[in-house]
Every structure is written in C-alpha cells, then in structure tokens.
Short mmCIF file of C-alpha atoms and ligand atoms in Angstrom, two decimals:
data_model
loop_
_atom_site.label_atom_id
_atom_site.label_comp_id
_atom_site.label_asym_id
_atom_site.label_seq_id
_atom_site.Cartn_x
_atom_site.Cartn_y
_atom_site.Cartn_z
CA MET A 1 56.25 42.63 -49.45
CA THR A 2 57.63 41.98 -45.97
CA ASP A 3 54.96 41.82 -43.35
CA THR A 4 55.91 43.32 -39.99
CA THR A 5 52.52 43.32 -38.25
CA THR A 6 53.04 40.05 -36.38
CA LYS A 7 55.89 37.84 -35.19
CA ARG A 8 54.08 34.66 -36.20
CA LEU A 9 53.96 33.61 -39.83
CA LYS A 10 50.49 33.70 -41.36
CA THR A 11 48.74 30.78 -43.01
CA PHE A 12 45.70 30.62 -45.24
CA SER A 13 44.01 27.53 -46.66
CA GLY A 14 40.61 26.14 -47.62
CA VAL A 15 38.54 23.15 -48.72
CA LYS A 16 35.78 23.03 -51.34
CA PRO A 17 32.39 22.07 -49.90
CA SER A 18 31.47 19.76 -52.74
CA GLY A 19 31.29 16.00 -53.02
CA GLY A 20 31.91 15.30 -49.33
CA LEU A 21 35.13 15.41 -47.35
CA HIS A 22 37.42 12.39 -47.51
CA LEU A 23 40.32 11.05 -45.48
CA GLY A 24 42.83 12.61 -47.94
CA ASN A 25 41.48 16.10 -47.16
CA TYR A 26 41.84 15.41 -43.45
CA LEU A 27 45.33 13.86 -43.52
CA GLY A 28 46.80 16.09 -46.26
CA ALA A 29 45.37 19.39 -45.04
CA ILE A 30 42.98 19.78 -42.08
CA LYS A 31 44.87 17.59 -39.58
CA ARG A 32 48.03 19.59 -40.26
CA TRP A 33 46.23 22.90 -39.77
CA VAL A 34 45.07 21.64 -36.38
CA ASP A 35 48.49 20.25 -35.40
CA ASP A 36 50.24 23.55 -36.28
CA GLN A 37 47.48 25.83 -35.06
CA ASP A 38 49.55 27.42 -32.30
CA VAL A 39 52.66 27.88 -34.43
CA TYR A 40 51.05 30.26 -36.94
CA GLU A 41 48.41 32.94 -37.21
CA ASN A 42 45.71 31.19 -39.21
CA VAL A 43 42.79 31.88 -41.51
CA PHE A 44 40.85 28.87 -42.82
CA CYS A 45 38.03 29.13 -45.28
CA ILE A 46 35.24 26.99 -46.71
CA VAL A 47 35.60 27.91 -50.37
CA ASP A 48 32.02 27.76 -51.64
CA LEU A 49 32.73 30.07 -54.61
CA HIS A 50 35.15 27.42 -55.83
CA ALA A 51 32.49 24.70 -55.48
CA ILE A 52 30.18 26.43 -57.99
CA THR A 53 32.72 26.11 -60.81
CA VAL A 54 30.79 22.87 -61.46
CA PRO A 55 26.98 22.65 -61.08
CA GLN A 56 25.77 22.34 -57.48
CA ASP A 57 22.38 21.73 -55.95
CA PRO A 58 21.75 24.87 -53.80
CA VAL A 59 20.30 22.99 -50.82
CA ALA A 60 23.10 20.42 -50.85
CA LEU A 61 25.75 23.15 -51.24
CA ARG A 62 24.47 25.03 -48.17
CA GLN A 63 24.39 21.78 -46.18
CA GLN A 64 27.89 20.73 -47.27
CA THR A 65 29.27 24.19 -46.47
CA ARG A 66 27.99 23.83 -42.89
CA GLU A 67 29.38 20.27 -42.75
CA VAL A 68 32.87 21.33 -43.74
CA ALA A 69 32.76 24.21 -41.24
CA ALA A 70 31.57 21.86 -38.49
CA PHE A 71 34.32 19.42 -39.41
CA TYR A 72 37.03 22.12 -39.15
CA ILE A 73 35.92 22.92 -35.62
CA ALA A 74 35.18 19.34 -34.58
CA ALA A 75 38.65 18.31 -35.81
CA GLY A 76 40.19 20.85 -33.44
CA LEU A 77 40.40 24.31 -35.01
CA ASN A 78 39.68 26.78 -32.24
CA PRO A 79 37.60 29.69 -33.59
CA ALA A 80 38.69 31.85 -30.66
CA ARG A 81 42.22 32.01 -32.04
CA THR A 82 41.85 30.88 -35.67
CA ILE A 83 39.59 32.62 -38.17
CA VAL A 84 37.12 30.17 -39.76
CA PHE A 85 34.67 31.54 -42.31
CA VAL A 86 32.81 30.94 -45.58
CA GLN A 87 34.35 32.49 -48.70
CA SER A 88 31.13 33.93 -50.17
CA HIS A 89 30.52 35.87 -46.91
CA VAL A 90 33.49 38.11 -47.69
CA SER A 91 33.00 39.92 -50.99
CA ALA A 92 36.64 40.95 -51.40
CA HIS A 93 37.49 37.42 -52.61
CA ALA A 94 35.46 37.83 -55.80
CA GLU A 95 36.48 41.49 -56.14
CA LEU A 96 40.23 40.91 -55.92
CA GLY A 97 39.71 37.82 -58.10
CA TRP A 98 38.45 40.09 -60.89
CA VAL A 99 41.33 42.52 -60.52
CA LEU A 100 43.87 39.67 -60.62
CA ASN A 101 42.14 38.24 -63.71
CA CYS A 102 43.10 41.40 -65.49
CA ILE A 103 46.78 40.91 -64.83
CA THR A 104 47.00 37.09 -65.24
CA PRO A 105 47.86 35.87 -68.75
CA MET A 106 45.60 33.05 -70.03
CA GLY A 107 48.72 31.08 -70.90
CA TRP A 108 49.54 30.74 -67.20
CA LEU A 109 46.12 29.15 -66.57
CA GLU A 110 46.37 26.88 -69.60
CA ARG A 111 49.41 25.27 -67.98
CA MET A 112 47.53 24.20 -64.83
CA THR A 113 47.59 20.39 -64.77
CA GLN A 114 44.43 20.08 -62.67
CA PHE A 115 42.43 21.98 -65.28
CA LYS A 116 44.03 20.01 -68.11
CA ASP A 117 43.08 16.73 -66.38
CA LYS A 118 39.50 17.86 -65.75
CA ALA A 119 39.11 19.14 -69.31
CA ALA A 120 40.50 15.88 -70.72
CA ARG A 121 37.98 13.91 -68.65
CA GLU A 122 35.15 15.94 -70.21
CA GLY A 123 36.21 14.90 -73.73
CA ASP A 124 33.61 16.18 -76.22
CA ASN A 125 31.87 18.16 -73.47
CA ARG A 126 34.95 20.37 -73.10
CA GLU A 127 33.17 23.34 -74.65
CA ARG A 128 30.64 23.27 -71.84
CA ILE A 129 33.19 23.60 -69.01
CA SER A 130 32.55 26.85 -67.13
CA THR A 131 34.88 29.82 -67.46
CA GLY A 132 35.01 29.67 -63.66
CA LEU A 133 36.68 26.24 -63.71
CA PHE A 134 39.39 27.59 -66.01
CA ASP A 135 39.80 30.74 -63.93
CA TYR A 136 39.60 29.03 -60.54
CA PRO A 137 43.35 29.35 -59.72
CA VAL A 138 43.07 33.15 -59.92
CA LEU A 139 40.28 33.10 -57.33
CA MET A 140 42.52 30.87 -55.24
CA ALA A 141 45.33 33.44 -55.57
CA SER A 142 42.89 36.12 -54.43
CA ASP A 143 41.97 34.01 -51.36
CA ILE A 144 45.58 33.63 -50.31
CA LEU A 145 46.83 37.14 -51.12
CA LEU A 146 43.99 38.92 -49.29
CA TYR A 147 45.32 37.61 -45.95
CA ASP A 148 49.03 38.37 -46.53
CA ALA A 149 49.62 34.64 -46.03
CA ASN A 150 53.27 33.57 -45.84
CA LEU A 151 52.42 29.87 -45.97
CA VAL A 152 49.67 27.85 -47.60
CA PRO A 153 49.29 24.40 -45.99
CA VAL A 154 47.88 22.12 -48.71
CA GLY A 155 48.17 18.63 -50.16
CA ASP A 156 50.54 17.96 -53.01
CA ASP A 157 47.87 18.47 -55.72
CA GLN A 158 47.55 22.19 -54.90
CA LYS A 159 51.26 23.00 -55.15
CA GLN A 160 51.04 24.26 -58.72
CA HIS A 161 48.19 26.61 -57.80
CA VAL A 162 50.21 28.11 -54.96
CA GLU A 163 53.14 28.57 -57.32
CA LEU A 164 50.83 30.41 -59.72
CA THR A 165 49.75 32.59 -56.78
CA ARG A 166 53.42 33.49 -56.25
CA ASP A 167 53.78 34.42 -59.91
CA ILE A 168 50.66 36.60 -59.77
CA ALA A 169 51.82 38.34 -56.56
CA GLU A 170 55.26 38.98 -58.03
CA ARG A 171 53.71 40.43 -61.18
CA VAL A 172 51.49 42.78 -59.14
CA ASN A 173 54.49 43.86 -57.08
CA ARG A 174 56.52 44.53 -60.20
CA LEU A 175 53.73 46.56 -61.82
CA TYR A 176 52.35 48.48 -58.84
CA GLY A 177 55.00 48.51 -56.10
CA ASP A 178 55.64 46.14 -53.26
CA ILE A 179 52.03 45.62 -52.10
CA LEU A 180 51.47 41.85 -51.79
CA VAL A 181 53.10 39.17 -49.63
CA VAL A 182 54.47 36.37 -51.82
CA PRO A 183 53.37 33.06 -50.20
CA LYS A 184 54.95 29.60 -50.18
CA PRO A 185 53.23 26.20 -50.24
CA LEU A 186 53.56 24.21 -47.00
CA ILE A 187 53.41 20.55 -47.92
CA ALA A 188 53.86 17.69 -45.44
CA GLU A 189 56.58 15.12 -45.99
CA THR A 190 54.10 12.36 -45.16
CA GLY A 191 50.43 12.28 -46.15
CA ALA A 192 50.42 15.06 -48.77
CA ARG A 193 49.15 12.61 -51.39
CA ILE A 194 46.90 9.92 -49.99
CA MET A 195 46.05 7.42 -52.71
CA GLY A 196 42.80 5.57 -53.36
CA LEU A 197 42.24 2.28 -51.51
CA ALA A 198 40.85 0.36 -54.50
CA ASP A 199 43.23 1.82 -57.10
CA PRO A 200 46.38 3.03 -55.31
CA PHE A 201 47.74 4.51 -58.54
CA LYS A 202 45.12 7.29 -58.35
CA LYS A 203 44.91 9.85 -55.58
CA MET A 204 41.98 9.62 -53.19
CA SER A 205 39.42 12.07 -54.53
CA LYS A 206 35.83 13.16 -54.17
CA SER A 207 35.07 12.78 -57.83
CA ASP A 208 36.11 9.14 -58.13
CA ASN A 209 33.18 6.74 -58.39
CA LEU A 210 35.22 3.57 -57.90
CA PRO A 211 33.64 1.73 -54.91
CA GLY A 212 35.86 1.73 -51.82
CA GLN A 213 38.31 4.20 -53.39
CA ALA A 214 37.78 7.05 -50.90
CA ILE A 215 36.95 6.98 -47.20
CA GLY A 216 34.31 9.63 -46.62
CA ILE A 217 34.73 11.53 -43.38
CA PHE A 218 31.06 10.97 -42.56
CA ASP A 219 30.92 7.32 -43.74
CA LYS A 220 29.48 4.71 -41.38
CA PRO A 221 32.06 2.73 -39.32
CA GLU A 222 31.12 -0.54 -41.04
CA ASP A 223 31.68 1.01 -44.50
CA ILE A 224 35.03 2.45 -43.46
CA ARG A 225 36.13 -0.92 -42.08
CA LYS A 226 34.95 -2.70 -45.24
CA ALA A 227 36.80 -0.30 -47.56
CA ILE A 228 40.05 -0.77 -45.61
CA MET A 229 39.73 -4.56 -45.37
CA ARG A 230 39.20 -4.71 -49.16
CA ALA A 231 42.00 -2.29 -50.02
CA THR A 232 44.20 -3.43 -52.88
CA THR A 233 47.61 -4.74 -51.79
CA ASP A 234 49.92 -7.31 -53.41
CA SER A 235 50.98 -10.93 -53.03
CA GLU A 236 54.21 -10.32 -51.10
CA ARG A 237 54.56 -11.11 -47.44
CA THR A 238 56.63 -8.46 -45.65
CA ILE A 239 55.08 -5.29 -44.27
CA VAL A 240 57.61 -2.57 -45.09
CA PHE A 241 57.51 0.95 -46.57
CA ASP A 242 58.28 0.26 -50.23
CA THR A 243 57.18 2.75 -52.89
CA ASN A 244 57.16 -0.07 -55.45
CA ARG A 245 54.23 -1.60 -53.56
CA PRO A 246 51.79 1.34 -53.80
CA GLY A 247 48.76 -0.24 -52.09
CA LEU A 248 50.73 -1.31 -49.03
CA TYR A 249 52.76 1.93 -49.01
CA ASN A 250 49.54 3.96 -48.93
CA LEU A 251 48.04 1.97 -46.03
CA LEU A 252 51.26 2.32 -44.05
CA THR A 253 51.41 6.05 -44.81
CA ILE A 254 47.85 6.55 -43.54
CA TYR A 255 48.77 4.62 -40.41
CA GLN A 256 51.96 6.68 -39.98
CA VAL A 257 50.11 10.01 -40.10
CA LEU A 258 47.38 8.81 -37.73
CA SER A 259 49.67 7.12 -35.20
CA GLY A 260 52.56 9.58 -35.25
CA GLU A 261 54.93 6.58 -35.07
CA THR A 262 58.15 6.41 -37.10
CA ARG A 263 58.49 4.09 -40.08
CA GLU A 264 60.89 1.88 -38.11
CA GLN A 265 58.43 1.57 -35.23
CA ILE A 266 55.65 0.65 -37.66
CA GLU A 267 57.74 -1.95 -39.50
CA THR A 268 58.71 -3.50 -36.17
CA ARG A 269 55.07 -3.51 -35.01
CA PHE A 270 54.00 -5.51 -38.08
CA GLU A 271 57.03 -7.80 -38.39
CA GLY A 272 55.87 -11.37 -39.02
CA LYS A 273 52.23 -10.23 -39.30
CA GLY A 274 49.93 -10.34 -42.33
CA TYR A 275 47.85 -7.84 -44.29
CA GLY A 276 44.76 -8.79 -42.25
CA ASP A 277 46.48 -7.60 -39.04
CA LEU A 278 47.64 -4.39 -40.67
CA LYS A 279 44.21 -3.63 -42.10
CA ARG A 280 42.41 -4.34 -38.81
CA THR A 281 44.84 -2.12 -36.88
CA LEU A 282 44.52 0.62 -39.49
CA ALA A 283 40.69 0.46 -39.46
CA ASP A 284 40.77 0.79 -35.65
CA ALA A 285 43.10 3.80 -35.92
CA VAL A 286 40.91 5.51 -38.55
CA LEU A 287 37.74 4.92 -36.51
CA ASP A 288 39.39 5.99 -33.22
CA THR A 289 40.23 9.28 -34.93
CA LEU A 290 37.06 9.89 -36.93
CA SER A 291 34.33 8.67 -34.54
CA PRO A 292 34.77 11.37 -31.87
CA ILE A 293 35.11 14.04 -34.60
CA GLN A 294 31.89 12.80 -36.23
CA ALA A 295 30.07 12.99 -32.89
CA ARG A 296 31.25 16.58 -32.25
CA CYS A 297 30.30 17.48 -35.84
CA ASN A 298 26.77 16.20 -35.40
CA SER A 299 26.17 18.27 -32.31
CA LEU A 300 27.59 21.39 -34.01
CA LEU A 301 25.42 20.84 -37.09
CA ASN A 302 22.33 20.73 -34.90
CA SER A 303 23.14 24.01 -33.16
CA SER A 304 22.88 27.64 -34.25
CA ASP A 305 26.26 28.24 -32.54
CA LEU A 306 27.88 27.15 -35.79
CA ASP A 307 26.19 29.93 -37.75
CA ASP A 308 27.17 32.46 -35.07
CA LEU A 309 30.79 31.29 -35.23
CA LEU A 310 30.81 31.61 -39.03
CA ARG A 311 29.28 35.08 -38.87
CA ASP A 312 31.94 36.17 -36.40
CA GLY A 313 34.68 34.54 -38.51
CA ALA A 314 33.49 36.42 -41.62
CA ASP A 315 33.44 39.72 -39.69
CA ARG A 316 37.06 39.21 -38.63
CA ALA A 317 38.14 38.02 -42.08
CA ARG A 318 36.43 40.98 -43.79
CA VAL A 319 38.51 43.52 -41.85
CA ILE A 320 41.77 41.97 -43.10
CA ALA A 321 40.54 41.28 -46.65
CA ASP A 322 39.09 44.77 -47.19
CA ARG A 323 42.34 46.35 -45.99
CA THR A 324 44.37 44.39 -48.57
CA PHE A 325 41.84 44.99 -51.34
CA ASN A 326 41.95 48.74 -50.66
CA ARG A 327 45.73 48.67 -50.81
CA VAL A 328 45.57 47.00 -54.24
CA CYS A 329 42.85 49.36 -55.51
CA THR A 330 44.76 52.44 -54.39
CA ALA A 331 47.96 51.22 -56.04
CA MET A 332 46.11 50.51 -59.30
CA GLY A 333 44.26 53.82 -59.51
CA LEU A 334 40.85 52.41 -58.58
CA ARG A 335 38.54 53.93 -55.94
P1 TYM B 1 40.21 20.58 -52.33
O1 TYM B 1 38.90 20.98 -51.75
O2 TYM B 1 40.22 19.71 -53.53
O3 TYM B 1 41.09 19.84 -51.24
C1 TYM B 1 41.26 20.41 -49.94
C2 TYM B 1 42.64 20.06 -49.39
O4 TYM B 1 42.80 18.64 -49.32
C3 TYM B 1 44.00 18.27 -49.99
N1 TYM B 1 43.81 16.95 -50.61
C4 TYM B 1 44.59 15.89 -50.38
N2 TYM B 1 45.67 15.73 -49.59
C5 TYM B 1 46.25 14.50 -49.57
N3 TYM B 1 45.80 13.45 -50.30
C6 TYM B 1 44.72 13.57 -51.12
N4 TYM B 1 44.29 12.53 -51.81
C7 TYM B 1 44.07 14.84 -51.19
N5 TYM B 1 43.00 15.31 -51.86
C8 TYM B 1 42.85 16.60 -51.50
C9 TYM B 1 44.21 19.35 -51.05
O5 TYM B 1 45.55 19.41 -51.47
C10 TYM B 1 43.77 20.59 -50.29
O6 TYM B 1 44.82 21.06 -49.48
N6 TYM B 1 41.75 24.69 -54.72
C11 TYM B 1 41.63 24.05 -53.43
C12 TYM B 1 40.82 24.84 -52.43
C13 TYM B 1 41.27 26.26 -52.25
C14 TYM B 1 42.41 26.68 -51.54
C15 TYM B 1 42.39 28.09 -51.62
C16 TYM B 1 43.43 25.99 -50.87
C17 TYM B 1 40.63 27.35 -52.71
N7 TYM B 1 41.30 28.49 -52.31
C18 TYM B 1 43.41 28.85 -51.02
C19 TYM B 1 44.45 26.77 -50.27
C20 TYM B 1 44.42 28.17 -50.36
C21 TYM B 1 40.95 22.70 -53.62
O7 TYM B 1 40.22 22.47 -54.57
O8 TYM B 1 41.13 21.86 -52.59
#
C-alpha cells in the first residue's frame, strides 16, 4: 500500500523491557532513533507483551517498563513530536497479532534464527518453551504494520524479523487487497551489531551471564570503566579498524558511534598509542554519554510525569492502531 497521509516517512521500533538495557540497545537502536527523530514521523514502543514470552516477575516487569520508557525520553526522544507508549496499553497489537497468526504459515516461523538459537540453548527443556516465544515475530509484525511504518530502525539481529513482516504484509495484500504498508529494515552501517566486551565473538546481549560482557545502561561508572579496561583485545600493537581483530574492532566501533569521528580520524588519534589509552578514552566517552542520561532518567522515574506521558502516548497510538486494525477487519469480513 502507498501511504499518502504524510510527506515524511514513518518509522516504528521497540525494545523489550526485560533483563536491563545495554549499550548495544542504545548504539544499535535508540541513539539512531534520537539522531533521526526530525527526519521521520516516529512511533516508539516499550514492547512488554514481547517480554512475557519468557517468565517475568510482575513487579520487576512494571519497573523495567518504566525504566525503558524513561531511558527513551532521557536519551532525547521528544514525546511532543514522537509517540512513546507501552505496547500492552494498546489492545490492537494483540488483536492484529491473532489475525496475522491465522495467515502466517508455521514454516515461516520455524526458519527464524533467533528462535532456533534460543530453542537450541534450552536443549532438553525445549518442550517447555512458550508458544509465545515461537510466535513472537508475528506479534512484532503486528506492531510494525499497525502504524503503516515504512522503515523499522533496528540492530542487525532483528533484520530477519522485519523481513518476515514484509512477507506477512505482502501475503495480506495479495489475499485481501492492498491494505498494509510493506516496511523495510533500517540498519546502521556502523554499530548495528555491538559485540560483547569479554567475548567479542558473541553479540552484546541481556541474556549473557559472562562477567563484563555487556555494559548495562544503568551500571555504576566504576563498573563500566572496569568492564572496558578488561575488554578482550589481542597482542598486536597498532590501533586500526581490522575485522580480523574482533575485540579491538568492537571497541573502535563503539568509539566511532559515540564520537561521530571518521575511521581515519580515530586511527590518527590513536597512532603510536596503546590499548590502555584507547580503553581510557573510550570509557570517558561512554560515561560522558551515559551519565547525563542516567541523571535525567532518575528524575523521570521519580515523577508521575512519566506515567502521564505514557498515557498520552498510548492515546495517540491507539487512534492510529485502531484505524489500521479496522481496515484489516473490514477487508477480512470481520466486524
Ligand atoms: P531487543 O529488545 O532484543 O533489542 C532492542 C533493539 O536493540 C538492538 N540490539 C542491538 N544492536 C546492536 N548491537 C547489539 N548487540 C544489540 N542487541 C540488541 C536490536 O536489534 C533492537 O533494535 N523483537 C525486538 C523488539 C520488537 C520490535 C518490534 C523491534 C518488538 N516489536 C517492532 C522493532 C519493531 C527485540 O527483541 O529487540
């Protein structure tokens, strides 16, 4: 479907409020949403229905949902021009999710590498994985399609899910007429796959228990500094962008996204210097970015303004989502 209601392209994206935000979420997704905020018309969601695909403590889930929302705003999303809301506050997500389930072949979901990886990690417990975890990409398709999003700014690991969303939208359009906008993933050239600091062969992730692997957005400055100073590198001397040296490459990539400098500028800056210099400069850059965001987050978390903003965001999101859901229902002979 071609959308003619606005001149600006529309974006939709979200983060799961489980396990705590990490630097990869910020650099691969949230920072880019903030940087491009004025280019697009944006809707950003805290996807709590996705978090419950694995068991969650209810009190912790509510707290983490508020933390992610506070982080979005503290990092620079402006709720006056960008819709920020919590997924479970808008019922059309689950409703369209069901409808899309009925047109999505199981085989498409069985091919999702993220599910295959998670299922493999469960080993003998595989039988106990929730149906929701298997079905999760259909809910994600519902999230995106409800807002007629043209672009979905995400990290590299979500690309396959956005491609599935395209397939689902195209199938609906083929079966019921041209009623859904077919979105594209928007993936940064730099920073779309931030790797772990301890094991740079694995992506930085919330579920990794390896000490020092992920930098938590709310970690204490001394812990952040320690994790960076201990990051795995190699025994070579030069500081250059070289994909064959994954530990160093990752540290330089993080620095590149934070500083906005070019690779040449960064290589010149560290010419003749050692890993200690690089790590100290990087730790300063991470803390210079995160500390003011953490301070703004704390004041938002202690104020009821946050809940008012989320209520208002859900009201605005609901208008758009209900309109799309009605369009789908009408086309399918429901309602
Ligand atoms: P989630 O919560 O795992 O991650 C949120 C965002 O952070 C990005 N990301 C990373 N980017 C760079 N390096 C990393 N190491 C790294 N780890 C995570 C992810 O790519 C993502 O952009 N299914 C989604 C949430 C979701 C969603 C949506 C996203 C639900 N509905 C609709 C977009 C549109 C997820 O689990 O992301």
